[in-house]
Amino acid sequence: MREKNNVHSAIFTILVLVTLQSVYCDNPYRYYTWKITYGNIYPLGVKQQGILINGQFPGPQIDCVTNDNLIISVYNYLNEPFLISWNGLQQRRNSWQDGVYGTTCPILPGKNFTYTLQAKDQIGSYFYFPSLAMHKAAGGYGAIRVYSRPRIPVPFPPPAHDFTVLAGDLYKRSHRQLKYILDSGHNLPLPDGLIINGRGWNGYTFTVDQGKTYRFRISNVGIATSINFRIQGHTMKLVEVEGSHTLQTTYTSLDIHLGQSYSVLVTANQPPKDYYVVVSSRFTRRVLTTTAVLHYSNSWTKVSGPVPGGPTTQINWSIYQARSIRWNLTASGPRPNPQGSYHYGLIKPSRTIILANSAPYINGKQRYAVNSVSYVDPDTPLKLADYFKIGGVFNLGGISDQPYNGNGYLGTPVMAANFRSYVEIVFQNWENSVQSWHIDGYSFFVVGMNGGQWTPASRSHYNLRDTVARCTTQVYPKSWTAIYMALDNVGMWNIRSEDWSRRYLGQQFYLRVYSPSNSWRDELPIPKNALLCGRARHHHTRPL
């Protein structure tokens, strides 16, 4: 009998190893070791404490190819817990690696954790960032580029070079001071300035050769403001938005909202001299501006003169531009089939979810909410509580599909959803500020946006043919934005405001996409090295 049990055990072990190997087989592995430390940075002309990765601000760039496996060992040398999340990487079947507190225990001071990620069936421009507290205000972010596999055609010639632009707002106050302001129940002031690749005014240079074309991958990594990006004297041809190849429309400037990423082609076809690369804030009472330099390699003329102006508070201009961004239906995505072969507009959603943001005062303090619920982090990550069946951590079904006019209240809501369902989500914004929403684990189709109240009649104006698939979308003041999304990724997924003070004070929740099959085909098992904390501390992961 003991021999028989041993044989069964050996067979089970072999099956487990084969299954795990099949998850990542035949795709290259890329290994990274990151040391997270504090360090002095000076982007706004004053010394302030930043969060560095391997001594760098911004952090190291990740360059990979579709389906590559990324093994990233993160060592936390801060004096506080730390986590990194991956804005736009979908973590297919693997929300364990998402790096937000709802799925992952923090890396404690002096400890480390190794993320095992895969850029599964993705291409495009993304970024990573620290997800706890207000760490994102101090740095700790960097670019992610996912290139197409060599035999997959890309709908434009290879550029002479590929530039990363990590742009966004920055405060002179430390992330701890910002957290204290929010914990005290107050709003943050306007940021102190904007930066490009960790540098202030004219602090960064992009060098180009006359006559050549270059790709610029631009991400808004700020925490508070939408930005406008432009290059003096040059036009930009949009080619990719968060993993979608676009129709190649030409723009003189681009609005990029919090958390969003765009790729443009720029041809150095102007007289040889230096030009301003400009980033300015949008929809703010006082316009913030910063610049970098586009330097022609044969130029002897330094950049000078007034900085070219851009749009400031014009909402209709921005809406028109957003609607002009369309999917390239004939281009290949990560696979060698046209992007438009998936007919998102021919599928009828089985469920409509309307999410309204609000800014209630709760217990005398400023909070932010979704459908009146202001999210509060529990003592145990939701994913671990769900896996180990620990009760009392979250409220499944604790957020409704429709807003109501009641007062805001605190809670830890999780929205229940079924695997393989197809949903319509409407973000309704009755406030006077632009909202930016991100959904982890997914790309979704932005089918419509307009002013006023969304109603079923609004569907008659949806773009059901060639809107882009992306992971972050804006909602304009007193307006709505509608998306279609196929729930094809099992897991616990964060839906959040990309305005970090709003997220920190409750404008987020989690979507539990559930499959009853309990199969590794639908969801990968808990990682053997998963960190355990809170009420999951005394549980065990798995032997293999």
XYZ file of C-alpha atoms in Angstrom:
544
model
C 0.000 0.000 0.000
C 2.880 2.379 0.822
C 4.478 1.657 -2.579
C 1.173 2.393 -4.318
C 0.847 5.719 -2.488
C 4.430 6.582 -3.410
C 3.709 5.842 -7.069
C 0.582 8.016 -6.994
C 2.564 10.765 -5.297
C 5.314 10.559 -7.925
C 2.791 10.708 -10.770
C 1.096 13.724 -9.179
C 4.468 15.451 -8.787
C 5.341 14.853 -12.422
C 1.950 16.170 -13.566
C 2.372 19.307 -11.457
C 5.859 19.957 -12.842
C 4.707 19.387 -16.419
C 1.758 21.746 -15.887
C 3.943 24.467 -14.396
C 6.520 24.026 -17.157
C 3.828 24.308 -19.825
C 2.779 27.681 -18.430
C 6.019 29.371 -19.396
C 7.785 26.920 -21.748
C 9.423 27.945 -25.021
C 9.463 31.615 -24.072
C 12.626 33.463 -23.001
C 13.282 34.400 -19.388
C 14.581 37.820 -18.390
C 15.988 38.234 -14.896
C 16.135 41.457 -12.901
C 17.380 42.279 -9.412
C 16.093 45.565 -7.999
C 17.223 47.245 -4.794
C 14.713 49.791 -3.471
C 16.319 52.639 -1.520
C 15.776 56.260 -0.589
C 17.966 58.865 -2.249
C 18.216 62.595 -2.810
C 16.718 63.942 -6.031
C 16.666 67.546 -7.327
C 14.193 67.716 -10.274
C 12.527 70.949 -9.064
C 15.731 72.651 -7.954
C 15.489 71.661 -4.292
C 16.715 68.541 -2.519
C 13.973 66.064 -1.736
C 13.790 62.395 -0.865
C 13.013 60.066 -3.742
C 12.476 56.335 -4.043
C 15.224 54.865 -6.222
C 15.588 51.495 -7.902
C 19.220 50.399 -8.201
C 20.113 54.023 -7.481
C 18.077 55.297 -10.447
C 15.227 57.792 -10.720
C 13.216 56.873 -12.745
C 13.870 53.182 -12.288
C 15.355 50.712 -14.817
C 13.494 50.180 -18.051
C 12.024 46.762 -18.835
C 12.461 45.745 -22.481
C 10.824 42.481 -23.471
C 9.022 40.683 -26.299
C 5.500 39.261 -26.369
C 5.215 36.223 -24.052
C 8.613 36.774 -22.417
C 8.834 35.711 -18.776
C 10.042 38.391 -16.353
C 11.625 37.266 -13.093
C 12.041 40.391 -10.956
C 13.577 40.082 -7.483
C 12.737 43.155 -5.411
C 14.750 43.918 -2.248
C 13.181 46.489 0.060
C 15.785 48.683 1.794
C 13.222 51.284 2.842
C 12.078 51.600 6.439
C 8.468 50.871 5.464
C 6.540 48.213 3.491
C 6.714 48.435 -0.288
C 4.992 46.971 -3.370
C 5.357 47.405 -7.124
C 2.456 47.089 -9.563
C 2.576 46.844 -13.350
C 0.310 49.369 -15.060
C -1.058 47.645 -18.173
C 0.482 44.175 -17.866
C -2.563 41.937 -17.739
C -1.164 39.141 -15.528
C -3.172 36.560 -17.460
C -4.666 34.008 -14.993
C -2.265 35.388 -12.419
C -3.641 38.226 -10.286
C -1.305 36.873 -7.578
C 1.460 38.931 -9.209
C -0.492 42.176 -9.636
C 1.365 43.963 -6.850
C -1.507 45.858 -5.259
C -2.549 45.374 -1.648
C -5.763 43.612 -2.602
C -3.739 40.744 -4.092
C -0.250 40.844 -2.602
C 1.205 41.242 0.889
C 3.682 44.124 1.168
C 7.423 43.478 1.087
C 8.535 44.342 4.609
C 11.670 46.412 5.328
C 14.793 44.317 4.833
C 12.878 41.583 2.978
C 12.524 40.633 -0.654
C 9.980 39.154 -3.029
C 10.417 37.748 -6.535
C 7.685 38.564 -9.043
C 7.126 36.051 -11.840
C 5.386 37.865 -14.684
C 4.641 37.111 -18.308
C 3.896 39.630 -21.055
C 1.289 37.177 -22.313
C -0.215 38.046 -25.716
C 0.643 41.730 -25.319
C 2.590 44.427 -27.093
C 2.884 48.111 -26.328
C 3.957 50.823 -23.913
C 3.325 50.624 -20.168
C 4.988 51.453 -16.848
C 5.435 50.094 -13.334
C 4.978 52.052 -10.115
C 4.910 51.678 -6.299
C 1.342 50.975 -5.223
C 1.281 51.490 -1.449
C 0.347 54.690 0.396
C 1.649 57.763 -1.496
C 4.946 56.195 -2.627
C 4.152 56.975 -6.257
C 4.678 60.676 -5.437
C 8.327 59.905 -4.597
C 9.334 57.938 -7.701
C 9.912 54.208 -7.833
C 8.427 54.037 -11.337
C 9.854 53.074 -14.713
C 8.961 52.172 -18.295
C 7.849 48.815 -19.690
C 8.187 48.170 -23.422
C 6.708 45.019 -24.922
C 7.931 44.534 -28.492
C 6.297 42.403 -31.170
C 7.821 39.033 -31.949
C 10.186 39.189 -34.954
C 7.815 37.551 -37.440
C 4.761 39.623 -36.496
C 4.412 42.609 -38.846
C 4.350 46.082 -37.295
C 2.360 48.709 -39.264
C 5.241 51.188 -39.603
C 8.937 51.004 -40.524
C 11.421 50.475 -37.673
C 12.277 53.866 -36.159
C 15.846 55.097 -35.918
C 15.537 55.019 -32.128
C 12.923 54.434 -29.448
C 12.657 57.113 -26.737
C 10.871 56.791 -23.393
C 9.095 59.845 -21.951
C 7.944 59.458 -18.341
C 6.203 62.736 -17.608
C 4.030 63.940 -14.778
C 3.531 66.183 -11.795
C 5.699 66.356 -8.683
C 5.413 67.824 -5.195
C 8.299 69.244 -3.199
C 6.699 67.776 -0.088
C 7.659 64.208 0.771
C 5.279 61.335 0.224
C 4.875 61.103 4.015
C 3.809 64.755 4.225
C 1.289 64.223 1.425
C -0.068 61.167 3.221
C -0.394 63.182 6.447
C -2.390 65.887 4.638
C -4.787 63.275 3.256
C -5.035 61.372 6.540
C -5.984 64.665 8.175
C -8.993 64.885 5.892
C -7.733 67.635 3.565
C -7.200 67.900 -0.179
C -3.739 68.139 -1.684
C -2.701 71.494 -3.160
C -1.697 71.897 -6.810
C 1.595 70.099 -7.537
C 4.758 72.223 -7.436
C 5.835 71.379 -10.966
C 6.138 68.882 -13.801
C 9.096 66.696 -14.732
C 10.248 64.687 -17.762
C 12.274 61.530 -17.113
C 13.026 62.682 -13.596
C 14.358 66.095 -14.674
C 13.081 69.638 -14.473
C 13.249 72.538 -16.950
C 15.435 71.655 -19.989
C 16.989 68.929 -17.873
C 16.679 66.093 -20.371
C 17.823 65.896 -24.010
C 16.633 63.700 -26.875
C 19.279 63.646 -29.638
C 18.116 62.996 -33.216
C 19.672 62.911 -36.691
C 18.138 65.135 -39.311
C 15.794 63.299 -41.685
C 15.262 60.251 -39.466
C 12.067 59.137 -37.722
C 11.885 58.326 -34.013
C 9.382 56.663 -31.721
C 8.426 58.431 -28.491
C 6.619 56.343 -25.852
C 4.923 58.820 -23.515
C 3.376 57.891 -20.159
C 1.699 60.162 -17.631
C 3.196 58.837 -14.379
C 1.922 61.724 -12.232
C -0.539 61.510 -9.367
C -2.767 64.563 -9.829
C -2.911 66.214 -13.283
C -3.644 65.514 -16.925
C -0.901 66.746 -19.248
C -0.474 67.947 -22.810
C 2.609 66.838 -24.774
C 4.042 68.615 -27.812
C 7.342 69.158 -29.650
C 8.113 72.615 -30.978
C 7.904 72.788 -34.785
C 7.159 69.070 -35.194
C 4.079 66.931 -35.691
C 3.423 63.559 -34.098
C 1.934 60.518 -35.789
C 0.053 58.372 -33.279
C 0.785 54.652 -33.766
C -0.034 52.857 -30.497
C -2.124 53.314 -27.353
C -1.568 50.892 -24.457
C -1.129 47.864 -26.686
C -3.411 48.828 -29.588
C -1.997 49.870 -32.954
C -3.978 52.929 -34.046
C -4.885 54.597 -37.300
C -1.896 56.830 -37.928
C -3.420 60.230 -37.319
C -1.148 63.265 -37.051
C -1.367 65.658 -34.074
C 0.444 68.823 -33.043
C -0.156 68.036 -29.363
C -1.652 65.192 -27.324
C -3.628 65.142 -24.092
C -2.425 62.311 -21.871
C -4.435 61.697 -18.730
C -3.236 60.126 -15.501
C -1.980 56.587 -16.020
C -2.216 56.677 -19.825
C 0.498 55.763 -22.369
C 0.856 56.702 -26.051
C 3.397 56.002 -28.815
C 4.061 58.552 -31.552
C 6.432 58.787 -34.507
C 8.310 62.064 -34.944
C 10.396 62.853 -38.025
C 13.347 65.217 -37.565
C 12.519 67.192 -40.722
C 13.082 70.748 -39.492
C 16.150 73.036 -39.855
C 18.989 71.805 -37.624
C 18.754 73.463 -34.228
C 17.403 72.631 -30.788
C 13.647 72.559 -30.082
C 11.515 72.493 -26.950
C 9.799 69.281 -25.894
C 6.923 70.634 -23.806
C 4.701 69.138 -21.143
C 2.022 71.336 -19.566
C -0.862 70.681 -17.195
C -4.451 70.513 -18.386
C -7.634 71.668 -16.627
C -5.744 73.325 -13.743
C -6.283 76.834 -12.365
C -2.579 77.602 -12.796
C -0.855 76.069 -15.813
C 2.285 74.132 -14.925
C 4.903 73.723 -17.656
C 8.233 71.979 -18.069
C 10.489 71.299 -21.023
C 13.093 68.916 -22.356
C 15.248 69.480 -25.463
C 15.026 67.899 -28.916
C 18.623 68.263 -30.085
C 19.552 67.794 -33.749
C 22.957 66.127 -33.843
C 24.163 68.668 -36.430
C 22.818 71.641 -34.462
C 24.913 74.487 -33.056
C 21.912 76.556 -31.987
C 20.707 76.174 -28.422
C 17.017 76.208 -27.615
C 15.733 79.715 -26.882
C 12.700 81.966 -27.039
C 9.196 81.473 -25.708
C 7.881 77.984 -25.066
C 5.105 77.094 -27.516
C 1.720 77.286 -25.845
C -0.814 74.509 -25.695
C -4.414 73.918 -24.699
C -5.314 74.720 -21.109
C -8.940 74.217 -20.003
C -10.699 73.479 -23.322
C -12.723 70.329 -22.694
C -14.446 70.069 -26.077
C -11.052 70.164 -27.807
C -9.888 67.262 -25.658
C -13.065 65.225 -26.217
C -12.766 65.682 -29.988
C -9.173 64.483 -29.888
C -10.083 61.457 -27.761
C -12.809 60.441 -30.210
C -10.385 60.745 -33.122
C -8.177 57.925 -31.788
C -9.187 54.786 -33.695
C -8.066 51.166 -33.916
C -6.056 50.010 -36.937
C -8.298 47.098 -37.923
C -5.877 45.609 -40.460
C -2.706 45.703 -38.347
C -1.544 42.670 -36.380
C -1.506 42.838 -32.620
C 0.581 40.419 -30.566
C -0.568 37.585 -32.854
C -0.403 37.476 -36.680
C -4.094 38.225 -37.165
C -5.759 41.605 -37.681
C -6.744 43.508 -34.563
C -10.198 43.963 -36.040
C -10.822 40.218 -36.281
C -12.336 40.409 -32.786
C -15.713 42.037 -33.396
C -16.314 43.607 -30.007
C -19.305 45.582 -31.279
C -21.254 42.480 -32.346
C -21.403 41.005 -28.834
C -24.333 41.962 -26.636
C -23.299 42.724 -23.044
C -25.024 40.575 -20.427
C -24.694 43.193 -17.695
C -24.518 46.978 -17.407
C -22.561 48.451 -14.500
C -22.757 52.186 -13.809
C -20.001 53.580 -11.580
C -20.359 57.107 -10.214
C -17.500 58.847 -8.428
C -18.172 61.221 -5.557
C -16.351 63.208 -2.873
C -18.228 62.733 0.404
C -17.157 63.856 3.851
C -17.258 60.859 6.191
C -16.683 61.269 9.929
C -15.721 64.873 9.264
C -12.952 64.050 6.795
C -12.629 64.257 3.024
C -13.062 60.856 1.383
C -13.725 59.688 -2.182
C -16.161 56.983 -3.211
C -17.554 54.795 -5.991
C -21.330 54.296 -5.879
C -21.207 55.843 -2.398
C -18.718 53.262 -0.999
C -15.318 54.613 0.092
C -12.841 51.733 0.041
C -10.802 50.871 3.141
C -7.883 48.423 2.996
C -8.478 45.381 5.224
C -5.854 43.655 7.377
C -5.466 40.819 4.851
C -5.176 40.992 1.036
C -8.498 40.100 -0.549
C -7.013 37.473 -2.845
C -5.484 35.582 0.077
C -8.700 35.820 2.091
C -10.643 34.451 -0.869
C -8.162 31.619 -1.474
C -7.910 30.537 2.158
C -11.651 31.136 2.756
C -11.033 33.616 5.570
C -14.328 35.310 6.390
C -14.959 38.887 7.410
C -12.211 40.452 5.285
C -14.311 41.819 2.419
C -17.923 42.208 1.418
C -18.626 40.266 -1.776
C -21.400 42.135 -3.554
C -20.764 45.134 -1.299
C -20.858 47.579 -4.214
C -23.946 47.896 -6.379
C -24.178 47.928 -10.174
C -25.977 51.284 -10.003
C -25.291 54.493 -8.058
C -27.789 55.826 -5.576
C -28.174 59.154 -3.821
C -27.344 58.023 -0.303
C -24.530 59.367 1.842
C -21.031 58.006 1.447
C -19.861 55.282 3.796
C -16.702 53.256 4.461
C -16.392 49.647 3.345
C -14.256 46.980 1.689
C -16.407 46.103 -1.311
C -15.736 43.433 -3.922
C -17.927 43.228 -7.016
C -18.771 39.662 -8.080
C -18.539 38.748 -11.766
C -18.609 35.533 -13.778
C -15.777 34.303 -15.951
C -16.405 34.714 -19.689
C -19.262 37.180 -19.298
C -19.290 40.346 -21.412
C -20.086 43.589 -19.619
C -20.798 47.227 -20.298
C -19.341 49.639 -17.728
C -20.339 53.294 -17.613
C -18.202 55.733 -15.626
C -20.491 58.616 -14.633
C -18.783 61.795 -13.412
C -20.889 64.576 -11.852
C -17.882 66.435 -10.468
C -16.061 69.428 -11.979
C -12.727 67.636 -12.445
C -11.490 65.182 -15.070
C -11.416 61.609 -13.775
C -9.044 58.871 -14.933
C -9.963 55.212 -14.410
C -7.796 52.102 -14.700
C -8.743 48.416 -14.589
C -6.026 45.886 -13.751
C -5.903 42.596 -15.637
C -7.727 43.829 -18.731
C -7.924 45.881 -21.853
C -11.347 47.303 -22.635
C -13.012 49.036 -25.565
C -13.859 52.720 -25.012
C -17.111 52.761 -26.986
C -18.417 56.221 -26.098
C -18.041 59.438 -24.121
C -20.216 62.515 -23.875
C -21.497 65.185 -21.522
C -24.428 64.877 -19.129
C -26.270 61.831 -17.857
C -25.754 58.460 -19.524
C -28.995 56.739 -20.532
C -29.691 53.612 -22.610
C -30.336 55.963 -25.539
C -26.656 56.973 -25.361
C -25.779 53.634 -26.946
C -26.979 54.922 -30.320
C -23.802 57.044 -30.438
C -21.361 54.277 -29.496
C -18.425 53.462 -31.764
C -18.949 49.731 -32.314
C -16.467 49.448 -35.172
C -12.965 50.740 -34.478
C -12.463 52.184 -31.011
C -9.161 51.260 -29.346
C -8.677 48.663 -26.636
C -6.797 50.117 -23.659
C -6.547 49.846 -19.860
C -7.018 53.481 -18.733
C -9.677 55.982 -19.770
C -10.637 59.527 -18.877
C -14.074 60.837 -17.917
C -14.592 64.551 -18.481
C -16.353 66.861 -15.982
C -20.117 66.303 -15.727
C -19.782 63.602 -18.394
C -19.745 59.857 -18.916
C -17.486 57.316 -20.586
C -18.698 53.822 -21.566
C -16.581 50.714 -22.121
C -17.155 47.120 -23.231
C -15.073 44.425 -21.564
C -14.845 40.640 -21.940
C -14.257 39.092 -18.499
C -11.772 36.516 -19.775
C -9.187 36.761 -16.963
C -9.977 35.022 -13.675
C -8.742 36.760 -10.544
C -9.150 39.651 -8.122
C -8.672 42.913 -10.041
C -8.310 46.499 -8.877
C -10.596 49.137 -10.457
C -9.264 52.522 -9.374
C -8.915 56.212 -9.868
C -5.495 57.143 -11.232
C -5.681 60.387 -9.241
C -3.655 58.988 -6.385
C -5.138 61.069 -3.583
C -8.616 59.925 -4.656
C -7.515 56.303 -4.792
C -5.790 56.587 -1.409
C -8.970 58.016 0.124
C -11.285 55.356 -1.226
C -12.055 55.787 -4.938
C -11.331 52.176 -5.832
C -12.716 48.673 -5.382
C -11.995 45.119 -6.548
C -13.659 42.996 -9.217
C -13.655 39.251 -8.485
C -13.872 37.373 -11.780
C -14.795 33.864 -10.696
C -14.660 30.459 -12.363
C -16.227 27.521 -10.490
C -14.014 24.981 -12.273
C -11.068 25.536 -9.926
C -8.799 24.592 -12.839
C -5.264 25.761 -13.590
C -6.499 26.262 -17.117
C -8.530 29.195 -15.778
C -6.213 30.429 -13.025
C -2.675 29.650 -11.948
C -2.123 28.293 -8.436
C -0.943 30.444 -5.554
C 2.807 31.094 -5.963
C 4.983 28.972 -3.737
C 6.811 32.130 -2.617
C 3.642 34.166 -1.986
C 4.016 36.454 1.005
C 1.485 35.779 3.755
C 0.285 38.460 6.144
C -2.672 39.481 8.272
C -5.071 36.642 8.959
C -3.357 34.550 6.248
C -0.054 34.598 8.125
C -0.289 31.051 9.533
C -1.536 29.423 6.350
C 0.665 27.664 3.789
C 1.044 28.199 0.043
C 1.840 24.892 -1.716
C 4.725 22.419 -1.755
C 5.633 22.811 -5.460
